[in-house]
Short mmCIF file of C-alpha atoms and ligand atoms in Angstrom, two decimals:
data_model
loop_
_atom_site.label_atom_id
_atom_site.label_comp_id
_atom_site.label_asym_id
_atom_site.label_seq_id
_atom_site.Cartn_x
_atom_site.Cartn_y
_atom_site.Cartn_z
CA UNK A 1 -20.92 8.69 -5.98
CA UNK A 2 -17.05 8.83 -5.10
CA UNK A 3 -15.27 5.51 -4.59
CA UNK A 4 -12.01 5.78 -2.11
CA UNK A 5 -9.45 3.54 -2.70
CA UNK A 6 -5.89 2.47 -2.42
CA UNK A 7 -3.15 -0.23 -2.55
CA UNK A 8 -4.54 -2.82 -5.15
CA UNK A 9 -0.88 -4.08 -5.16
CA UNK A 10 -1.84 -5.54 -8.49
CA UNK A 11 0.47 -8.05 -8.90
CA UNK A 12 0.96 -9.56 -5.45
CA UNK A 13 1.46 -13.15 -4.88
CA UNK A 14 2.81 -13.93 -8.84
CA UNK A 15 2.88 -17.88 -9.00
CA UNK A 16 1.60 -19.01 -6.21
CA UNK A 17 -2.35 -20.14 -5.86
CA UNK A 18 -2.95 -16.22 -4.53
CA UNK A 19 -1.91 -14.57 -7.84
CA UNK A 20 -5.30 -14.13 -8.90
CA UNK A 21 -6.55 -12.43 -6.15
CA UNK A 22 -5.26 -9.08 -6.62
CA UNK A 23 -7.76 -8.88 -9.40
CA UNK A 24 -10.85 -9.35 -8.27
CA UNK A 25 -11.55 -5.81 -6.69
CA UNK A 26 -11.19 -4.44 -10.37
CA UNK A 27 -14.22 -6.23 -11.29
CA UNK A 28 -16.31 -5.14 -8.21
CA UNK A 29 -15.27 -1.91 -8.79
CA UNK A 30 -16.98 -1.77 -12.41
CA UNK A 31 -19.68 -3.44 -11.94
CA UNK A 32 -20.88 -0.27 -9.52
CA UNK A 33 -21.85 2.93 -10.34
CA UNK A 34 -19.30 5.59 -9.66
CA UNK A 35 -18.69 8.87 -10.72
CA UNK A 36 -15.09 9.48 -9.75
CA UNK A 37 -12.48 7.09 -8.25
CA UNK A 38 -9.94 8.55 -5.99
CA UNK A 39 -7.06 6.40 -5.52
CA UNK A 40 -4.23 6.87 -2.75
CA UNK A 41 -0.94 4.67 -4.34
CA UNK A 42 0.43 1.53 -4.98
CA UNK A 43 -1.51 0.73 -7.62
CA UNK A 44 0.83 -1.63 -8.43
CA UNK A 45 3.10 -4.41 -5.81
CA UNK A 46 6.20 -3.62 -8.24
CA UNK A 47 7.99 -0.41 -9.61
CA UNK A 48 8.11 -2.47 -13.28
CA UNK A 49 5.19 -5.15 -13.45
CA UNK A 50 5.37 -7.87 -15.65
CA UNK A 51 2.98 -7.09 -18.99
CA UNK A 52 0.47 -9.54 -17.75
CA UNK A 53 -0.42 -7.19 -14.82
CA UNK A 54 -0.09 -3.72 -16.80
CA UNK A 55 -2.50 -5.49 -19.05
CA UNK A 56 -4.90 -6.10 -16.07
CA UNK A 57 -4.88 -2.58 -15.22
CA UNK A 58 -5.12 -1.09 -18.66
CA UNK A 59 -8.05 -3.20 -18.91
CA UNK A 60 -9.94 -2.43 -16.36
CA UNK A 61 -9.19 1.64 -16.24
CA UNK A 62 -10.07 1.54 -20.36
CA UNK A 63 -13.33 -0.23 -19.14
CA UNK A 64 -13.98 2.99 -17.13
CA UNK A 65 -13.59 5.37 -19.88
CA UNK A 66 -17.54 3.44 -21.17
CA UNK A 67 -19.14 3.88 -18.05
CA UNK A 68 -21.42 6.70 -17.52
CA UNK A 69 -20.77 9.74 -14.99
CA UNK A 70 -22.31 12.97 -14.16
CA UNK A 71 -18.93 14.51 -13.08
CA UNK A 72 -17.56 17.59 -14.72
CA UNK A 73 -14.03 19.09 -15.07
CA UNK A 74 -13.22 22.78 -14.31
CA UNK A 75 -9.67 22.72 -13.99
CA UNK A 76 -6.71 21.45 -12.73
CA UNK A 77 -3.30 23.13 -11.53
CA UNK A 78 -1.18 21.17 -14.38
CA UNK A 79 -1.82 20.23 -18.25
CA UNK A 80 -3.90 17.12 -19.03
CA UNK A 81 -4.38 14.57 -21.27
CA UNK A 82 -8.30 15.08 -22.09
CA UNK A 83 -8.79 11.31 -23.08
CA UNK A 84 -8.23 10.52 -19.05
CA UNK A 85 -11.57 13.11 -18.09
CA UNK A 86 -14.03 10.69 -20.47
CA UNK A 87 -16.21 8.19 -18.68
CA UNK A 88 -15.26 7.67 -15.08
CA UNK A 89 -12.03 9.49 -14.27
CA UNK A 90 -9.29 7.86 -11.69
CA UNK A 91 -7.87 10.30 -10.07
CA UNK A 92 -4.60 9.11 -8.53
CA UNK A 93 -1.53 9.39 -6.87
CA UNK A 94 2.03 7.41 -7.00
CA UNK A 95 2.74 5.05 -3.75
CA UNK A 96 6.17 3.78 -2.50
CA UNK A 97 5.84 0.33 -4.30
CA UNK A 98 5.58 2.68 -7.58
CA UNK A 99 7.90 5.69 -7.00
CA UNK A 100 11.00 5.69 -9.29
CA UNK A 101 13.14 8.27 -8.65
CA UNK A 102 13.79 10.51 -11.43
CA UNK A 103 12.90 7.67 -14.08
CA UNK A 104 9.17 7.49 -15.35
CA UNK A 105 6.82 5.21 -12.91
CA UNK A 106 3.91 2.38 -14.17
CA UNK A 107 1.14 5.32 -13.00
CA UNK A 108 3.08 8.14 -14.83
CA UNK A 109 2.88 5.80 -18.23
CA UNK A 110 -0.44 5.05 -17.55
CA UNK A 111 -1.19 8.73 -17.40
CA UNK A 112 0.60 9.51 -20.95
CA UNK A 113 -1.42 7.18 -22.36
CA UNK A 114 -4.63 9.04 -20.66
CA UNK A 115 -6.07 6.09 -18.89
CA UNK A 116 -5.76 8.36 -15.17
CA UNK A 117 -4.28 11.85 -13.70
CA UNK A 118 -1.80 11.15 -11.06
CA UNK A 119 -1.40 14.31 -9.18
CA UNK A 120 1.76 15.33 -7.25
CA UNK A 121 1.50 18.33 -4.57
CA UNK A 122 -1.10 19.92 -7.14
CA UNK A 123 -4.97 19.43 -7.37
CA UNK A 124 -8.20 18.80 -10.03
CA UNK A 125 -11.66 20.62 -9.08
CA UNK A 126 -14.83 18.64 -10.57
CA UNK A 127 -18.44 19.30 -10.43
CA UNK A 128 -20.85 16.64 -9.17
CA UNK A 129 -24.68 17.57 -9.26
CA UNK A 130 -24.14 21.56 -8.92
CA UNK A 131 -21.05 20.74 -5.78
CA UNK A 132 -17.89 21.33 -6.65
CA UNK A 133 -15.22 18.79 -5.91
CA UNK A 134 -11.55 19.67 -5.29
CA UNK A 135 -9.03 16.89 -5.33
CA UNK A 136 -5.51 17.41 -3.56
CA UNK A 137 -2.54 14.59 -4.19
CA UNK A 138 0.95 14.41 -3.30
CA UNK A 139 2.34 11.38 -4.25
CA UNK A 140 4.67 9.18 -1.94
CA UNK A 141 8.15 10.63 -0.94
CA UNK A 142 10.63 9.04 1.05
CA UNK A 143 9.14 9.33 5.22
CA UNK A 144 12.37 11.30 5.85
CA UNK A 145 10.98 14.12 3.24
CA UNK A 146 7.19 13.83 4.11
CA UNK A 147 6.88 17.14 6.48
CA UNK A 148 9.09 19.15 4.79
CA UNK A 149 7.31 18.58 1.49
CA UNK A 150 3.83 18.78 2.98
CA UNK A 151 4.88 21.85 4.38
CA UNK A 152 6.39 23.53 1.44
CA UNK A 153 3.47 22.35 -0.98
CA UNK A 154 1.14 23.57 2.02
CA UNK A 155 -2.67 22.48 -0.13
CA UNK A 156 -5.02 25.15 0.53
CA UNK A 157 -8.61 24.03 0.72
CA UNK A 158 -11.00 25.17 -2.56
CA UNK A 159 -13.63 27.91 -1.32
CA UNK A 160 -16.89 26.62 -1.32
CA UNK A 161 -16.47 23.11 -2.39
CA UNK A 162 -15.48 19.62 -0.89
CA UNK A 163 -11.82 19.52 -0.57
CA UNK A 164 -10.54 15.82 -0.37
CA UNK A 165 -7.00 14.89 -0.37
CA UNK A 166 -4.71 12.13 -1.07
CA UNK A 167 -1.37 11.02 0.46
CA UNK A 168 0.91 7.95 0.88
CA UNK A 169 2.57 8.44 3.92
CA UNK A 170 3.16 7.08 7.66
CA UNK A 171 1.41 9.04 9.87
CA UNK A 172 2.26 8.54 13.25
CA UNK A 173 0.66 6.54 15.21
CA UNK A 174 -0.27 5.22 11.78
CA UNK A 175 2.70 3.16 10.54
CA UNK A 176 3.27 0.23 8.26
CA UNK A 177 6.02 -1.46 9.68
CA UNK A 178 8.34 -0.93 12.45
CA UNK A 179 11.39 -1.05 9.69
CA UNK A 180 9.94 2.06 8.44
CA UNK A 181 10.65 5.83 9.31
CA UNK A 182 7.39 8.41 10.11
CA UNK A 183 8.00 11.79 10.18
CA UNK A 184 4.48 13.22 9.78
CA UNK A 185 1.67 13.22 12.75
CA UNK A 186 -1.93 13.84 12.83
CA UNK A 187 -0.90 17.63 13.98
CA UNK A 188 0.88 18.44 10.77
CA UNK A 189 -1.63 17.79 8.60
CA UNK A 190 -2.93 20.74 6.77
CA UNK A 191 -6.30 22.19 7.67
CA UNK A 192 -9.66 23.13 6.53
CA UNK A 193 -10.14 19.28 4.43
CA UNK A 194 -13.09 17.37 4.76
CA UNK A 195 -11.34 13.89 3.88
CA UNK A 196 -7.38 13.34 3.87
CA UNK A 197 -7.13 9.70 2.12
CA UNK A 198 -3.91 8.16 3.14
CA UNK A 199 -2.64 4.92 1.51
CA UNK A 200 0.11 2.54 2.45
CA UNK A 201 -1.25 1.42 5.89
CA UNK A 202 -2.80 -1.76 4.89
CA UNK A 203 -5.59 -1.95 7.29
CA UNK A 204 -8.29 0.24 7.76
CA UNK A 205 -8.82 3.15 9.65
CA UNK A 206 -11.68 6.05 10.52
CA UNK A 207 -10.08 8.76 12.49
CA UNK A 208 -11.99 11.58 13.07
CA UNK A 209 -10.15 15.28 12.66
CA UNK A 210 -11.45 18.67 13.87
CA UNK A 211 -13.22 19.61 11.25
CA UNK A 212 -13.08 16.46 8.80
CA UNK A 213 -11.91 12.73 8.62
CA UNK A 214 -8.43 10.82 7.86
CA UNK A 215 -9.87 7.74 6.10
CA UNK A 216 -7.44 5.20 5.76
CA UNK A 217 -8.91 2.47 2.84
CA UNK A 218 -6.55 -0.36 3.51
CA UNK A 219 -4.86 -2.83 0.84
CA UNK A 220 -7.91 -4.87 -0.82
CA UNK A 221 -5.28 -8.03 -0.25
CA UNK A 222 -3.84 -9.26 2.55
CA UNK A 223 -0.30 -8.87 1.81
CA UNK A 224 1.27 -8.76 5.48
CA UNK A 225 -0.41 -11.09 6.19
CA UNK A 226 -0.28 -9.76 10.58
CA UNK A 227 -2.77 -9.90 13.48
CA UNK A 228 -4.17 -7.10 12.02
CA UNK A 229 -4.86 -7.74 9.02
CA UNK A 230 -6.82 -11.18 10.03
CA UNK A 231 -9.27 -8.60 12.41
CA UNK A 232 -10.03 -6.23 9.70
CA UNK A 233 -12.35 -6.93 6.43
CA UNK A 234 -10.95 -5.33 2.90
CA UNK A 235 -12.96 -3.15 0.95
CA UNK A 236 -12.73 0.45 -0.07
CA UNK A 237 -15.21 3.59 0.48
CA UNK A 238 -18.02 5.34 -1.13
CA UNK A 239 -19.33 8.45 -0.48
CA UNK A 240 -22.41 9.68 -1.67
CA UNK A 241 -24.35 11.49 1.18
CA UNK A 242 -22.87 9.35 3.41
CA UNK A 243 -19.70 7.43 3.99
CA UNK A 244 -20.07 4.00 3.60
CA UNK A 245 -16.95 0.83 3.96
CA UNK A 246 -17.71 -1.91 1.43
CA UNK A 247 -16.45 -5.04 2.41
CA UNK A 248 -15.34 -6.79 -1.03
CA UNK A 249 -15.74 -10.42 -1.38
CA UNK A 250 -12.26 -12.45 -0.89
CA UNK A 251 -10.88 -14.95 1.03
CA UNK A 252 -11.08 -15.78 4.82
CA UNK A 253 -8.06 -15.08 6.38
CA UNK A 254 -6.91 -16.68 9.80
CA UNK A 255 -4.66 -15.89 12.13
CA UNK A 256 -4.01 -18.37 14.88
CA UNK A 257 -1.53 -19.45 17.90
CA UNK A 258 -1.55 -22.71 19.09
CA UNK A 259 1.02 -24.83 20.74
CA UNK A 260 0.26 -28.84 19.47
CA UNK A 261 -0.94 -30.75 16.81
CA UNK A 262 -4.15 -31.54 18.15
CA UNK A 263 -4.65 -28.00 18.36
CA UNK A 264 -4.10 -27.06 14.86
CA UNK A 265 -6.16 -30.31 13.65
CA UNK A 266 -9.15 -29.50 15.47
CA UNK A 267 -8.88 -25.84 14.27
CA UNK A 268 -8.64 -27.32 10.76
CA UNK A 269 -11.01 -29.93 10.86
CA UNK A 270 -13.83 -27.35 11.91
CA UNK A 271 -13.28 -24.41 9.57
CA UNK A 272 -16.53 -23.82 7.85
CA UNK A 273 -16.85 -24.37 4.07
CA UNK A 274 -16.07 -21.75 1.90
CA UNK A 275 -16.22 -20.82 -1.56
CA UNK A 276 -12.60 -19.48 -1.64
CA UNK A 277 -10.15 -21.28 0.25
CA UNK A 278 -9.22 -19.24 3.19
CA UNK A 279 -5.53 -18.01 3.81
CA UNK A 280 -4.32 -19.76 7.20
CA UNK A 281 -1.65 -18.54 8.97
CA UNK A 282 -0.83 -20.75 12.14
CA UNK A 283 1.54 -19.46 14.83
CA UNK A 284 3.26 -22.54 17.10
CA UNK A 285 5.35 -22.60 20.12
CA UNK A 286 7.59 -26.01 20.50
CA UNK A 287 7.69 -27.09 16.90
CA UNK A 288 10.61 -29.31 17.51
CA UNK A 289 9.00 -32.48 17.17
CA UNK A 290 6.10 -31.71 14.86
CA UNK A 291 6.36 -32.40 11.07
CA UNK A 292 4.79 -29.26 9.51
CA UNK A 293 5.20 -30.63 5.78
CA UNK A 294 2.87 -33.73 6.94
CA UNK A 295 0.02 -31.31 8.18
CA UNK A 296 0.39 -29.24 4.84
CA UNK A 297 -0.07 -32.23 2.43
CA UNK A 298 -2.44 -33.47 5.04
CA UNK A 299 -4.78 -30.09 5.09
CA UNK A 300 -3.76 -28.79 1.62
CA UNK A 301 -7.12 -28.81 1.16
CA UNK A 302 -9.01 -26.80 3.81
CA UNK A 303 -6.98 -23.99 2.82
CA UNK A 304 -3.30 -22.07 1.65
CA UNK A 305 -1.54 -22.90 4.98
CA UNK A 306 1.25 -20.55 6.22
CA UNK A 307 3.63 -21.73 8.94
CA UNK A 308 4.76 -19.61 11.42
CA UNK A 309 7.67 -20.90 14.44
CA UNK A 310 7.75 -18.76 17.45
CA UNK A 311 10.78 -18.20 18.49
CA UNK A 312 12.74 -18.93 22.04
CA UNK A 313 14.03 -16.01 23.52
CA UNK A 314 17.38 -16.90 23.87
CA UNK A 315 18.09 -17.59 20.77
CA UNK A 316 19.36 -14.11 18.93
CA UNK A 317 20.66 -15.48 15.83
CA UNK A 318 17.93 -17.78 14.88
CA UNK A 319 15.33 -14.55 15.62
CA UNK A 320 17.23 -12.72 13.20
CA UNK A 321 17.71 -15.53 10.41
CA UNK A 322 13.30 -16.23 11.00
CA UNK A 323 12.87 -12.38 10.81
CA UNK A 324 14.45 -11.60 8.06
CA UNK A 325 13.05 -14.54 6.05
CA UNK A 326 9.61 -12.38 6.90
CA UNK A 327 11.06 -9.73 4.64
CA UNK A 328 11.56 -9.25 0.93
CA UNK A 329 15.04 -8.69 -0.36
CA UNK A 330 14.29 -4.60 -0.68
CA UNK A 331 13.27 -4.69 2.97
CA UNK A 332 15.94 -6.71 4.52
CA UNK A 333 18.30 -4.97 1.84
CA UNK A 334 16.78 -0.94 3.50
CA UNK A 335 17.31 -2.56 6.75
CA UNK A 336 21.19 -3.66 6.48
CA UNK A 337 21.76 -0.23 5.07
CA UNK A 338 20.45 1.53 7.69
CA UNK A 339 22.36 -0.87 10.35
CA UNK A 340 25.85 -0.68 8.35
CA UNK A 341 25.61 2.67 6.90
CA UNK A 342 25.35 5.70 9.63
CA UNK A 343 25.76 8.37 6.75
CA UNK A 344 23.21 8.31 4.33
CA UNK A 345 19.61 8.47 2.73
CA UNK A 346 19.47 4.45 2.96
CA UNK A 347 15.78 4.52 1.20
CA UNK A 348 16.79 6.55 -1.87
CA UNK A 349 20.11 4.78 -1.80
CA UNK A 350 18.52 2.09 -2.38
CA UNK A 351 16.34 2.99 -4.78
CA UNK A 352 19.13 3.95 -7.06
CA UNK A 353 20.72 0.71 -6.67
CA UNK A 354 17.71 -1.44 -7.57
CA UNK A 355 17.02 1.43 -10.75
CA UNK A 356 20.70 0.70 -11.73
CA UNK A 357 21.01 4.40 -11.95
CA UNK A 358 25.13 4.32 -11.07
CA UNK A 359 25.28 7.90 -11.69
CA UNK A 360 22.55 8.85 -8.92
CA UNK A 361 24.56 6.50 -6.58
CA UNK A 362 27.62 8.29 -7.26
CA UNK A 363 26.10 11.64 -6.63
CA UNK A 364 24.40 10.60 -3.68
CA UNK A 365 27.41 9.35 -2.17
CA UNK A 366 29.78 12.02 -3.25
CA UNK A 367 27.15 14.56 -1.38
CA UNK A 368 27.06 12.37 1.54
CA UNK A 369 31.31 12.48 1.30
CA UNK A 370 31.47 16.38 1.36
CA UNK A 371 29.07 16.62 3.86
CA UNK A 372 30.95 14.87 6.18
CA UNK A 373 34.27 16.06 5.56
CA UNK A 374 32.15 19.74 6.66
CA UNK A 375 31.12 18.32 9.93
CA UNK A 376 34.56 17.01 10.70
CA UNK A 377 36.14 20.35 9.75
CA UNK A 378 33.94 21.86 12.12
CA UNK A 379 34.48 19.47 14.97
MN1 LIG B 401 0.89 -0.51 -0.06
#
């Protein structure tokens, strides 16, 4: 059997009562029986996790390397470390939350010490029960980049066996937030696969190709915590004869408008018992004279209660100040330099600012200089 997975985001929610969470799909995981795991990015939520959650995930992919498969290796386009073919091999790519540019990644040291393979634009062929298997990955690159990469790798399908393959990419109309770029579509995507297992949209998604299936697994955490995400169960996929979804056990999570305080206490008053406390997220028009901190102590109970004002329309500033509390500081950071800066690669820029990497960001912006003294020469 073939488990499809992506975006653990091991680490999510550090110090608060959801840091646990992240965790429990790695022990679902091994208590199945799996032959190969194919996983599509962000393995990690951060490009340098803290030691605690590199240990979780060292763990749990050593544990994998005792557990019994039938799956055999015939080759792969670059040069392995054997140790990561014995027991159960994870097969994997890089995602945005984990791409580094030009310094080493958490998945890349994972693979020198042989605990996965993390393919980028090349491909592994196994052999499970006399089929052969041929795994394609490219790992994430920045949306502005995905075509022309796709394009220039350009995967060719394996004769004669099951050609899968992994990417971590918007794909229009498939896209994570509205903050984010997409440059590839559902028409670009190379032929003649029978799965194409995309990672980074956190919710899932069956979309049926000509000949074959994008699968999208979803995170196995709510981490955006949207609409969406409260309509659509986690899990991750298996495919033996068949493609299955399996759901994997975690909290409830709620997503609810409501415009008083009777409203939200009934709501909370009737939620069914769980084992896990569920994650509540209440929307609420007119909070003006409701005390929110009262209903928190009040409910702390029932479940991990998230707050959410609407906002007024006419009020521009305080939209922007609630919306960009929403954001992390990389995200509200990639969205002021894409407002303030009309010149460059903001994503990358960005990336070399957080990496400290002062001679990338010099190079970047001395490209970015010449380029436009070119276009003003020939204006
Ligand atoms: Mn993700």
């Amino acid at each position: 059997m073939l488990l499809l997975t992506s975006d653990f985001h091991l680490g999510y929610g550090y110090n608060t009562e959801r840091e646990k969470d992240c965790f429990s799909v790695l022990d679902e995981i091994l208590k199945e029986q799996n032959d190969l795991i194919l996983f599509a990015g962000d393995l990690f939520d951060s490009r340098v996790p803290r030691l605690e959650v590199l240990a979780e995930a060292m763990h749990f992919l050593s544990k994998l390397k005792d557990k019994k498969s039938e799956i055999k290796f015939i080759e792969c386009d670059k040069e392995i470390n054997m140790r990561a073919l014995q027991g159960v091999p994870f097969i994997s790519i890089y995602g945005n939350h984990e791409r580094r540019a030009n310094l080493i990644n958490p998945i890349q040291s994972l693979e020198n010490a042989g605990l996965l393979i993390n393919l980028h634009c090349q491909k592994i062929v196994f052999e499970l029960k006399g089929e052969k298997i041929a795994i394609h990955g490219m790992s994430y690159v920045p949306e502005k980049y995905s075509k022309d990469v796709l394009e220039e790798w350009a995967p060719k399908p394996v004769l004669n066996a099951k050609n899968i393959l992994l990417l971590h990419q918007n794909i229009e109309p498939f896209v994570y937030s509205p903050l984010e770029d997409v440059n590839l579509k559902i028409s670009d995507l190379p032929t003649g696969f029978d799965i194409i297992l995309d990672g980074h949209i956190h919710w899932k998604n069956e979309v049926p190709l000509k000949n074959g299936k994008l699968l999208m697994a979803g995170s196995t955490i709510p981490t955006q915590l949207n609409k969406k995400e409260s309509e659509v169960r986690k899990g991750y996929f298996t495919l033996n004869k068949e493609l299955k979804y399996r759901e994997i056990e975690q909290r409830d999570f709620y997503f609810k408008s409501v415009e008083t305080k009777e409203e939200i206490e009934e709501f909370l008053e009737n939620l069914p018992e769980r084992k896990l406390k569920p994650i509540i997220k209440i929307k609420i028009k007119n909070t003006s004279h409701l005390d929110l901190n009262i209903i928190e102590r009040k409910y702390r109970e029932k479940g991990i209660l998230i707050f959410k004002k609407e906002i007024e329309k006419n009020f521009e500033k305080q939209k922007t100040e609630i919306f960009r509390k929403q954001l992390s500081a990389e995200e509200y950071g990639l969205k002021l330099l894409k407002e303030k800066s009309k010149f460059m690669d903001s994503e990358e820029f960005l990336n070399l600012i957080i990496e400290d990497n002062t001679k990338g960001v010099e190079k970047l912006l001395r490209k970015n200089f010449e380029k436009s003294e070119k276009e003003k020469q020939f204006s």
